mmCIF file of C-alpha atoms in Angstrom:
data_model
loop_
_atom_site.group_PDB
_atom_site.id
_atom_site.type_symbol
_atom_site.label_atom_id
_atom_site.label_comp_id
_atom_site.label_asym_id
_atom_site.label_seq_id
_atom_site.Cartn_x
_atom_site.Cartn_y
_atom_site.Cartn_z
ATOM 1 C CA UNK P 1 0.000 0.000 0.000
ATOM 2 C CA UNK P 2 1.090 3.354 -0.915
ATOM 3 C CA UNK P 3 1.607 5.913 2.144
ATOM 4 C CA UNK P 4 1.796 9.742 1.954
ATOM 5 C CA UNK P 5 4.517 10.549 4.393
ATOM 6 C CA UNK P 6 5.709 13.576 5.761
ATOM 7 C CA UNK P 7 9.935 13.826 5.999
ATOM 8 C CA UNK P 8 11.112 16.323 8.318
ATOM 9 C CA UNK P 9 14.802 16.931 8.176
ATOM 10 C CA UNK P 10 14.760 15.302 4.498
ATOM 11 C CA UNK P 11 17.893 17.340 2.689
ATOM 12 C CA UNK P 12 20.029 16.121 5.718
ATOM 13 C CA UNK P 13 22.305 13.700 5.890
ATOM 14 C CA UNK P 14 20.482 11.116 7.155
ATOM 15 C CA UNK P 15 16.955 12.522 5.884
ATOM 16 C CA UNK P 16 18.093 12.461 2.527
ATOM 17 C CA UNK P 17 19.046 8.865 2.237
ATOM 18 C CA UNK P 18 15.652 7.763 4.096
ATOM 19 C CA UNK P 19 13.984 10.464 1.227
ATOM 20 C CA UNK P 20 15.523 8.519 -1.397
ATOM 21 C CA UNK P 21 14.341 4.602 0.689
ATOM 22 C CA UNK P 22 10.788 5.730 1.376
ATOM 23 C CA UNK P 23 10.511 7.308 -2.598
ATOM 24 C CA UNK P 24 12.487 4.055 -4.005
ATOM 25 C CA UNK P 25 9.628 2.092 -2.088
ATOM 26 C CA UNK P 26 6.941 3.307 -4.302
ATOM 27 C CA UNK P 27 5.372 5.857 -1.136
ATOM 28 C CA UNK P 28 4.719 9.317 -1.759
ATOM 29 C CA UNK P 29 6.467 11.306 0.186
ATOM 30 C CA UNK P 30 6.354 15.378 1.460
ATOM 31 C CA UNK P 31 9.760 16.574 2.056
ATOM 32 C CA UNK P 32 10.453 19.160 4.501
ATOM 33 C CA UNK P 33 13.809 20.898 5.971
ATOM 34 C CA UNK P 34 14.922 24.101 7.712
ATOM 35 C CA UNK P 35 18.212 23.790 5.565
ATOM 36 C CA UNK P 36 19.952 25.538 9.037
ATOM 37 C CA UNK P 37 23.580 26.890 8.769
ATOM 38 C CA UNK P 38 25.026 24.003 11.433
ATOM 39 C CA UNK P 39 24.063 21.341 9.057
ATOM 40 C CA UNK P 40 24.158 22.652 5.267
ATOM 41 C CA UNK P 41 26.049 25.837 5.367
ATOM 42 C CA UNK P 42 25.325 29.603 5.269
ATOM 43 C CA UNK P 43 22.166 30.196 2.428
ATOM 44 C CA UNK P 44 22.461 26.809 1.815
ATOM 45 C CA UNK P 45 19.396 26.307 -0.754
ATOM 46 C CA UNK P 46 16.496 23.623 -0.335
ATOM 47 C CA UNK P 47 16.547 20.981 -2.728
ATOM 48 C CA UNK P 48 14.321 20.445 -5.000
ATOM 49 C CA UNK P 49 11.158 19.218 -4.151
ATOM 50 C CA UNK P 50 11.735 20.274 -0.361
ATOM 51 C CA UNK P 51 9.877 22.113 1.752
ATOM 52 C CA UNK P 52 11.422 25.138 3.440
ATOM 53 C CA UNK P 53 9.443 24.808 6.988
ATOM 54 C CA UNK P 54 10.032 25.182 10.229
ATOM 55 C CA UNK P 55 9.027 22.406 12.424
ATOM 56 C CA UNK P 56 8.303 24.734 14.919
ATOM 57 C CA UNK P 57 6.146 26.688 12.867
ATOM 58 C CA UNK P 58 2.432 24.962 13.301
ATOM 59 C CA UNK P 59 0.560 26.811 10.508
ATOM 60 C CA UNK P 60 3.591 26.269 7.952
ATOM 61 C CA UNK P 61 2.797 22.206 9.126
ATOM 62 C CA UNK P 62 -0.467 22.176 8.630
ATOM 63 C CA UNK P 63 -0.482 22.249 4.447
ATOM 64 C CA UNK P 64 1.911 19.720 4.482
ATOM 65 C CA UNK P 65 0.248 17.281 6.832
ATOM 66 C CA UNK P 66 -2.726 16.841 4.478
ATOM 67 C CA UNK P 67 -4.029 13.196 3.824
ATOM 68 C CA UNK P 68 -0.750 12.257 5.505
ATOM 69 C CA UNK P 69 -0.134 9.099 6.796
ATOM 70 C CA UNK P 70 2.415 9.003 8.585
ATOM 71 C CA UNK P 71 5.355 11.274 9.546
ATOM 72 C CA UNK P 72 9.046 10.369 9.885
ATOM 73 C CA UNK P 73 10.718 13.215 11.813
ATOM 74 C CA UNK P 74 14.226 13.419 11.462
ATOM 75 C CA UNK P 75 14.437 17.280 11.517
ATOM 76 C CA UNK P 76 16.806 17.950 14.570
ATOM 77 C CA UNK P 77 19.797 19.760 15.857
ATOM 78 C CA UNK P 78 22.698 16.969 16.218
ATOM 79 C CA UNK P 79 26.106 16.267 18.111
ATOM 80 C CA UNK P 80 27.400 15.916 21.985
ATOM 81 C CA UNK P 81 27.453 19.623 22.474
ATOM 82 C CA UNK P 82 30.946 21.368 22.296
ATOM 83 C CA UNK P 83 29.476 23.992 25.032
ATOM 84 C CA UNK P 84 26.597 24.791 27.385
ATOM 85 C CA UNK P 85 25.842 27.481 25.350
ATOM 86 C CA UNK P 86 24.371 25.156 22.616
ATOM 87 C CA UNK P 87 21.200 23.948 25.115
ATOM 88 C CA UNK P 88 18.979 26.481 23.806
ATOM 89 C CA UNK P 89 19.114 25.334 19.936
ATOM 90 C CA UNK P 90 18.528 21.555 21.379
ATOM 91 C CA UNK P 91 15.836 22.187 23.331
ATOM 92 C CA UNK P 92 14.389 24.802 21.006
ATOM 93 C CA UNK P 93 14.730 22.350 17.474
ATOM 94 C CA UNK P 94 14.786 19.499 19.193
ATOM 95 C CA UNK P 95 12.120 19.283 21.918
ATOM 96 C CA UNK P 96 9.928 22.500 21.167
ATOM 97 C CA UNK P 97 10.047 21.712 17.342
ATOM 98 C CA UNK P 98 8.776 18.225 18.600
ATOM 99 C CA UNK P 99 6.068 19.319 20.717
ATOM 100 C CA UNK P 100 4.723 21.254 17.647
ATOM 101 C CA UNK P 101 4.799 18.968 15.046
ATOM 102 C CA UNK P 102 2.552 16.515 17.691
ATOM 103 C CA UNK P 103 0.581 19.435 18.085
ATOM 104 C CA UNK P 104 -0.391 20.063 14.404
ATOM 105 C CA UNK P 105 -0.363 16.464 14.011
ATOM 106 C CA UNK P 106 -3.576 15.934 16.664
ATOM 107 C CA UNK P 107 -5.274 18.659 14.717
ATOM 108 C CA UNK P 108 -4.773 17.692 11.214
ATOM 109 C CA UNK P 109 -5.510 13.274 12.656
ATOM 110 C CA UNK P 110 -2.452 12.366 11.953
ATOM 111 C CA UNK P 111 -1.722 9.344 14.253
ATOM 112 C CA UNK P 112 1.541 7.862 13.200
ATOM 113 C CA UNK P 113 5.203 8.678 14.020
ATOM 114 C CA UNK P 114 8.292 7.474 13.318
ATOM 115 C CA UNK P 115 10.840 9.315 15.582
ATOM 116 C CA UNK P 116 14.449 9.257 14.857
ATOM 117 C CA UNK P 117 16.058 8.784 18.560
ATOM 118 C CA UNK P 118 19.230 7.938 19.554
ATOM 119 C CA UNK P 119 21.597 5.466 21.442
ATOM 120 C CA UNK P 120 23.159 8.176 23.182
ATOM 121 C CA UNK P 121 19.480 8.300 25.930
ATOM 122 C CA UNK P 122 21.263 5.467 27.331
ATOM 123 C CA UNK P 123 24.054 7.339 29.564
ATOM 124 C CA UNK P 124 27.085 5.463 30.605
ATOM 125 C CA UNK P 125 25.654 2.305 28.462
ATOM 126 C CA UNK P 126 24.876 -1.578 30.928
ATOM 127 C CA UNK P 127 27.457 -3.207 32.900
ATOM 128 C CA UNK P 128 27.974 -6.193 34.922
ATOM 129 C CA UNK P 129 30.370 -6.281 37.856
ATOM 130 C CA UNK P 130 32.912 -9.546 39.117
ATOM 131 C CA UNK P 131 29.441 -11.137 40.974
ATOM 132 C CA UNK P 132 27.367 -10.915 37.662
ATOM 133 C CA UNK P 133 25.388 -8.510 38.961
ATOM 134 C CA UNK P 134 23.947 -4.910 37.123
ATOM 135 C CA UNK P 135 26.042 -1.596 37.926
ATOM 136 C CA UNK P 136 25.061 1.973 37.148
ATOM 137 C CA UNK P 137 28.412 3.590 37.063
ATOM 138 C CA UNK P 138 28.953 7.317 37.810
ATOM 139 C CA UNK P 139 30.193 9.174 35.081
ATOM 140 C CA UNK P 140 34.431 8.715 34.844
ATOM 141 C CA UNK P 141 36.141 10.682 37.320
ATOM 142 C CA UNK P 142 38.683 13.315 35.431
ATOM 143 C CA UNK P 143 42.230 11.918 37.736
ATOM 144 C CA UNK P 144 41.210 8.282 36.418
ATOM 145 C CA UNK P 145 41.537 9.347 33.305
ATOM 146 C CA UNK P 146 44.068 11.465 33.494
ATOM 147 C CA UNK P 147 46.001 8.500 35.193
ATOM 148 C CA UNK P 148 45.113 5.943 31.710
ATOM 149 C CA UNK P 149 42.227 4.198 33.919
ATOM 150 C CA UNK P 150 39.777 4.577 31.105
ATOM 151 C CA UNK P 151 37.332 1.825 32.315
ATOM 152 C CA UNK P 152 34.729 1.564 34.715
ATOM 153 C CA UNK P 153 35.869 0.127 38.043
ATOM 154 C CA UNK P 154 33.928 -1.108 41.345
ATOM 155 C CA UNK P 155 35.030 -2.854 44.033
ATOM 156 C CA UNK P 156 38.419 -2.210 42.438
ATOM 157 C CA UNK P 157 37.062 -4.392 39.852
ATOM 158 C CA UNK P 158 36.955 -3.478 35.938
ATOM 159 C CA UNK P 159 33.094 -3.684 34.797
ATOM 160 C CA UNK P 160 32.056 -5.823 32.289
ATOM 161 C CA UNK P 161 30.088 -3.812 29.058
ATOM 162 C CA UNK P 162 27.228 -5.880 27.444
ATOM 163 C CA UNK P 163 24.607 -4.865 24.939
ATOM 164 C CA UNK P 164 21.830 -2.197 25.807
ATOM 165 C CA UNK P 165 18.280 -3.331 25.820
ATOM 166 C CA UNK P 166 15.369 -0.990 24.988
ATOM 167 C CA UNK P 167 14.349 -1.452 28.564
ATOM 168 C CA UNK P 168 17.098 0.133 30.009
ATOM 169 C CA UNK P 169 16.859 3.160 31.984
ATOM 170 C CA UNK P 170 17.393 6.542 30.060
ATOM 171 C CA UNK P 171 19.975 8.230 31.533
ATOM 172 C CA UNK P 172 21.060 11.577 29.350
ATOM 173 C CA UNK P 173 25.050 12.565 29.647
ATOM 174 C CA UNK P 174 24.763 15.379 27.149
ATOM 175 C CA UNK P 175 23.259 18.231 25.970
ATOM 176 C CA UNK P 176 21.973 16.665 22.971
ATOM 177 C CA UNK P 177 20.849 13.421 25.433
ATOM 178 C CA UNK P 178 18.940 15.407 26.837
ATOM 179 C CA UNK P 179 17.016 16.491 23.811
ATOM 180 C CA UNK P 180 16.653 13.247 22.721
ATOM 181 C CA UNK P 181 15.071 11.894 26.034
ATOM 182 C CA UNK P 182 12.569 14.906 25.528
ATOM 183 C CA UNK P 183 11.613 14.191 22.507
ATOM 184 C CA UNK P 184 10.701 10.392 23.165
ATOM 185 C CA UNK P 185 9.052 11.460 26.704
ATOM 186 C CA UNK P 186 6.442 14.262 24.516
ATOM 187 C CA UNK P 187 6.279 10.944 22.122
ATOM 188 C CA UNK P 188 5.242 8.946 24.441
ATOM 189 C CA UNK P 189 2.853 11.489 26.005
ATOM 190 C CA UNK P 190 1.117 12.169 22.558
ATOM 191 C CA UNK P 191 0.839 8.495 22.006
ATOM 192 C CA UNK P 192 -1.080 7.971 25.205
ATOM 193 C CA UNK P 193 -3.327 11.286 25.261
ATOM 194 C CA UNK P 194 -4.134 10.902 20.943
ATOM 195 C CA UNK P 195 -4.083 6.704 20.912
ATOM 196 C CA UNK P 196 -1.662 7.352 18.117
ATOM 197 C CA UNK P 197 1.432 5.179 17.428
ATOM 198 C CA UNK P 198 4.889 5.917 17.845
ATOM 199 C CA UNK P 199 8.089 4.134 16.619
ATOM 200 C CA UNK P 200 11.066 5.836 18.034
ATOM 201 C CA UNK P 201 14.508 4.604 16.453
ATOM 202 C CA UNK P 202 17.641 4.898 18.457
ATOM 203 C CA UNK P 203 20.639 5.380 15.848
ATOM 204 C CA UNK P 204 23.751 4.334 16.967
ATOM 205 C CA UNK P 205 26.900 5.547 15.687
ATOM 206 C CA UNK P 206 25.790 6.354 11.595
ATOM 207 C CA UNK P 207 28.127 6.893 9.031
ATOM 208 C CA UNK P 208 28.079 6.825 5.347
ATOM 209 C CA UNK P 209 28.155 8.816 2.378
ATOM 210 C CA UNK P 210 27.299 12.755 2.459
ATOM 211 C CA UNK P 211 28.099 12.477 6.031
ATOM 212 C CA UNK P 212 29.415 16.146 7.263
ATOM 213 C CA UNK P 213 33.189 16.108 7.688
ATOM 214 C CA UNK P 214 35.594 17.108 10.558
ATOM 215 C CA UNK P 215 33.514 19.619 12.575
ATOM 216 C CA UNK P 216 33.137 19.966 16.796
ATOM 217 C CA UNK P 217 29.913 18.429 15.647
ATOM 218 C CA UNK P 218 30.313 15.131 13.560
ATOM 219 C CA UNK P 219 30.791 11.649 13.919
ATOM 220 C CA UNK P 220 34.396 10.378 15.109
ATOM 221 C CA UNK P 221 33.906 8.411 11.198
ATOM 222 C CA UNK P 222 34.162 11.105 9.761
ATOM 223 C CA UNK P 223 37.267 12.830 11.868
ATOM 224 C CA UNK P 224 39.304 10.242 11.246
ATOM 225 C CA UNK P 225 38.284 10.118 7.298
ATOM 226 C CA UNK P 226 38.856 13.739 7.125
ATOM 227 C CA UNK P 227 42.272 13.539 8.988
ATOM 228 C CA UNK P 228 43.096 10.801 6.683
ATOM 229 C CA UNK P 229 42.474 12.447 3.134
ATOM 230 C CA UNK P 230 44.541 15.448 4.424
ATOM 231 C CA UNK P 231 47.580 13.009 4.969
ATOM 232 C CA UNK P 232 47.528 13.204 8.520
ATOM 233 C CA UNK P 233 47.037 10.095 11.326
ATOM 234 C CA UNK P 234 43.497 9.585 13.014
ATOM 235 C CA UNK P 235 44.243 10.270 16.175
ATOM 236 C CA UNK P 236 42.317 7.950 18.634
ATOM 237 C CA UNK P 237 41.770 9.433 22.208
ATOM 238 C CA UNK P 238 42.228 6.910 25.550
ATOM 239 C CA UNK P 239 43.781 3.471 24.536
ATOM 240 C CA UNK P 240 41.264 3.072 21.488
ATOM 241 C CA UNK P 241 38.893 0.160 23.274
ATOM 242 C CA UNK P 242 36.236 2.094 23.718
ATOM 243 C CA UNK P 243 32.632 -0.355 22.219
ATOM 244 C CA UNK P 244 30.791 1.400 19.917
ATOM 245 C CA UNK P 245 28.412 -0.021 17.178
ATOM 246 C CA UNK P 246 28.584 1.559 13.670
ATOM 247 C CA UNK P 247 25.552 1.206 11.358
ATOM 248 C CA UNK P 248 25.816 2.773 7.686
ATOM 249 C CA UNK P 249 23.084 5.433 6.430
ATOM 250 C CA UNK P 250 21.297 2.758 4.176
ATOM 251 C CA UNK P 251 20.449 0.442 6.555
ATOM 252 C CA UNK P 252 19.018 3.390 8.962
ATOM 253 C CA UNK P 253 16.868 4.628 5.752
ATOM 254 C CA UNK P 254 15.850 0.765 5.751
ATOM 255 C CA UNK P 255 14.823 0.631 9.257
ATOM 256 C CA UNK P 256 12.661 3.803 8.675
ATOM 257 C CA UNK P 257 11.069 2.293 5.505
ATOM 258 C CA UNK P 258 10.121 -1.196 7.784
ATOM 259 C CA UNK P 259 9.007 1.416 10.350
ATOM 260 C CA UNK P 260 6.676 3.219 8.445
ATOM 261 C CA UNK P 261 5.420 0.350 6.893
ATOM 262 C CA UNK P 262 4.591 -2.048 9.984
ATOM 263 C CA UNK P 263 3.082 0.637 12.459
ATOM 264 C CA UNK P 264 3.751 -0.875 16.037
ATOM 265 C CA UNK P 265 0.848 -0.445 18.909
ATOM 266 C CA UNK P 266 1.468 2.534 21.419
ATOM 267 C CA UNK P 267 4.904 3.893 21.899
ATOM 268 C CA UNK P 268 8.012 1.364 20.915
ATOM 269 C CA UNK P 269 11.603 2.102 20.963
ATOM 270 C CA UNK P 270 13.608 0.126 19.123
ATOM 271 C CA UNK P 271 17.901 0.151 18.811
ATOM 272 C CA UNK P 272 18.843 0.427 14.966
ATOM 273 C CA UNK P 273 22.363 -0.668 15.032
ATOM 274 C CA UNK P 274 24.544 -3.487 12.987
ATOM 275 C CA UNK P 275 24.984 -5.637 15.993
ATOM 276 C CA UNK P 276 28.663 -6.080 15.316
ATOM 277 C CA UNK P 277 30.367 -4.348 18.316
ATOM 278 C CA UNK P 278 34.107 -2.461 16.777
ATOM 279 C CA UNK P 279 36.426 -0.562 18.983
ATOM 280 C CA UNK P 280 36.924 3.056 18.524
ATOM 281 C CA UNK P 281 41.116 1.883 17.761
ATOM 282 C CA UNK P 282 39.447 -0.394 15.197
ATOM 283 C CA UNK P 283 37.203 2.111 13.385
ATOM 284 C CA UNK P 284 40.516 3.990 12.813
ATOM 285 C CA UNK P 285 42.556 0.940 11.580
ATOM 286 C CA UNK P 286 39.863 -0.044 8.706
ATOM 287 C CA UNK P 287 39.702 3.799 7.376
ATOM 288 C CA UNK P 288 43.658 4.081 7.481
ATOM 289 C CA UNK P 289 44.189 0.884 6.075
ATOM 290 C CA UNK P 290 41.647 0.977 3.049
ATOM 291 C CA UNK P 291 43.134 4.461 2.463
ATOM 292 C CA UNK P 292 46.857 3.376 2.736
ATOM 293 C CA UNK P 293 47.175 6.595 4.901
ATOM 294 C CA UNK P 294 49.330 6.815 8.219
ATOM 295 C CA UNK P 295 48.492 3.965 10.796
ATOM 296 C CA UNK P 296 46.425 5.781 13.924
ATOM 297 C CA UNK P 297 48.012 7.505 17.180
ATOM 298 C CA UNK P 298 46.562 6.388 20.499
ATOM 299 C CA UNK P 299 46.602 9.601 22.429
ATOM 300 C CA UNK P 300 45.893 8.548 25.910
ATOM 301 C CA UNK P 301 43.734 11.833 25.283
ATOM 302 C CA UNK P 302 40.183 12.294 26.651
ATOM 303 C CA UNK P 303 37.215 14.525 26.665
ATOM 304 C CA UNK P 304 35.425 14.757 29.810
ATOM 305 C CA UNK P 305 31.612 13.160 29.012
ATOM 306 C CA UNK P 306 32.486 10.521 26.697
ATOM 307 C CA UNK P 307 31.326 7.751 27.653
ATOM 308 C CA UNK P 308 33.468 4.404 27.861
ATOM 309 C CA UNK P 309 31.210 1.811 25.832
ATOM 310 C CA UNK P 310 27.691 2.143 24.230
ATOM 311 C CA UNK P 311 26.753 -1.170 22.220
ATOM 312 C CA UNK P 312 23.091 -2.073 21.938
ATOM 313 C CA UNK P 313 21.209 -5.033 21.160
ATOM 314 C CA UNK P 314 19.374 -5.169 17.447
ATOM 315 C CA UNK P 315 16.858 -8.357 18.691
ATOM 316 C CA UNK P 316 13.732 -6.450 18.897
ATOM 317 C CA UNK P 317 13.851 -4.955 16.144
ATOM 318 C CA UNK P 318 14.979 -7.633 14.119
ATOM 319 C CA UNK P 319 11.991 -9.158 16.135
ATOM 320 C CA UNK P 320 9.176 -7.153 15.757
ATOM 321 C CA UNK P 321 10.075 -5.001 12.337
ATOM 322 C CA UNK P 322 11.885 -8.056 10.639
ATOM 323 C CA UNK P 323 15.240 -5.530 10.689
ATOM 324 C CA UNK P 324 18.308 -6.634 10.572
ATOM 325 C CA UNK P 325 21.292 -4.117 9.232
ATOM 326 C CA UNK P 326 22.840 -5.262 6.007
ATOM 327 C CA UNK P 327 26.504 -3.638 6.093
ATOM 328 C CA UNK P 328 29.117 -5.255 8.400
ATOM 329 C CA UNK P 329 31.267 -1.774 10.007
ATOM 330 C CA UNK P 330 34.637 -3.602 8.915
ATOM 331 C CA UNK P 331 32.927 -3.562 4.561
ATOM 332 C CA UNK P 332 31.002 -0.637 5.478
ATOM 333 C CA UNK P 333 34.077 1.521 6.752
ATOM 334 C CA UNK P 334 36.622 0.852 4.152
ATOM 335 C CA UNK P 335 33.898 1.991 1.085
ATOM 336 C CA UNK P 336 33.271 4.717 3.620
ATOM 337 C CA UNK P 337 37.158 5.957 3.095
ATOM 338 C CA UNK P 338 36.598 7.006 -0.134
ATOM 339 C CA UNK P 339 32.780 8.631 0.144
ATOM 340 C CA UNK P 340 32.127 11.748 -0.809
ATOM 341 C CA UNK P 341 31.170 14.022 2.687
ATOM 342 C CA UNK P 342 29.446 17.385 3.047
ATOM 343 C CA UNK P 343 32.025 20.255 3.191
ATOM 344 C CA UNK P 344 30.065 23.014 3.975
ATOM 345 C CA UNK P 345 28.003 20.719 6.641
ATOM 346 C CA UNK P 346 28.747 21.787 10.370
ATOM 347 C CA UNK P 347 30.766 25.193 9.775
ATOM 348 C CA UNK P 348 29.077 26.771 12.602
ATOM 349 C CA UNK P 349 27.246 26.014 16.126
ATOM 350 C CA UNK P 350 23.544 25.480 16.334
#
């Protein structure tokens, strides 16, 4: 069956590839961006066939969410947050540009949302310590790391990472976190006051092509791919062993597509990641080595807020959307050295 869908965010980077899924697909699909500075460049033009709207802006919405059937809102202000300055564009794109779009959805009966989340609600990520049993560690303490003890301790005891389940508790370490957690918890709330249905996808770490290059605000991908083309070493802060799962742009436009198409009852959060756990060290290693470029540099450098290791589990959704991610990181990564990336993408803050 053919669905109308509304795209927010759809000239982005990740919009733009789940534009081209959903249109591939056969649906029919209205495309809508803000084209802001921090993620296309100054007077960076809409593309054609996009929308220039403001999610925040209810009566722009409310043309576009005609006969629609369901909207996929990846409109949103991305990245850890270099300073504290940058919490009002989060919470005002982010969480107020959320609350709108629900709004105007209510009014115009629209009662199905696909909502693109993020791993990064989870916090510190799950551990086990020596006994087997479930720790929530504290954020690192700044003389640990400072002293090369990268890795959660208790008891004197290093704590054992293992995959996140949906279930886990959301625990924001960031700005952007933050944003994120908002946005599923006005979700949620719209889902139980409208009886509509909500979907919300928690990307891990996406790369792929058109992704912006070395800013504050991109992926550590695309760092190392930038430092890489310029001749120069990634350089990999701590010892490189921080967990992280990579999942490549087509197979998040895929899990939007399965999204749309299988609507879900009540509010469902689901982790869209390849299920193939690589170290940070590792990431580096694939891009320098597919490139032939200089081998990576562990620092023993750190930035205050990272967190040590984020891996989630794909089973539910490969359970209850028939999702499973298609690109192994190690493939994935080494076409990814040679991608084309955005160069005007990320020039300036939110």
């Amino acid at each position: 069956m053919t669905l109308r869908i509304l795209l927010t965010g759809a000239a982005g980077f990740i919009g733009a590839q789940v534009h081209r899924t959903l249109t591939a697909a056969g649906h029919d699909v209205v495309a809508a961006d803000l084209m802001l500075p921090a993620a296309h460049g100054p007077a960076a033009p809409a593309p054609a066939g996009v929308h220039r709207v403001d999610v925040r802006d209810r009566d722009a919405l409310t043309p576009l969410l005609r006969g629609v059937d369901v909207v996929c809102h990846q409109a949103a202000v991305v990245g850890a947050g270099v300073s504290v300055a940058d919490a009002p564009a989060y919470a005002a794109h982010n969480d107020l540009g959320t609350a709108v779009l629900l709004a105007a959805m209510g009014e115009n009966r629209c009662r199905r949302l696909v909502l693109a989340s993020s791993m990064v609600v989870y916090g510190e990520g799950r551990y086990r310590d020596a006994e087997g049993r479930l720790v929530d560690p504290a954020p690192r303490d700044r003389a640990d790391l400072a002293a090369g003890r990268f890795d959660h301790r208790a008891g004197g005891a290093e704590l054992t990472w293992e995959p996140v389940p949906e279930e886990a508790p959301l625990r924001p370490r960031s700005l952007y976190a933050a944003s994120k957690v908002a946005q599923e918890h006005y979700a949620a709330a719209w889902s139980a006051a409208t009886g509509g249905t909500v979907t919300a996808l928690r990307y891990h770490n996406v790369y792929g092509p058109d992704m912006p290059r070395d800013t504050p605000y991109s992926g550590v991908a695309a760092i190392f791919r930038s430092a890489l083309e310029a001749g120069h070493a990634p350089r990999v802060f701590e010892d490189g062993a921080q967990a992280r799962d990579f999942v490549h742009v087509s197979d998040i436009a895929a899990a939007n597509l399965a999204a749309a198409e299988q609507p879900l009852p009540g509010c469902t959060a689901l982790n869209v990641c390849s299920g193939r756990p690589i170290t940070i060290g590792e990431v580096a290693a694939v891009l320098a080595t597919a490139r032939g470029g200089p081998a990576p540099v562990v620092t023993g450098e750190f930035r205050p807020g990272d967190v040590r290791h984020i891996v989630a589990s794909p089973a539910a959704a490969r359970r209850v959307l028939g999702f499973t991610a298609r690109v192994p990181p190690e493939r994935g990564l080494a076409e990814f050295a040679f991608a084309p990336l955005r160069g005007a993408a990320g020039v300036v803050a939110p």
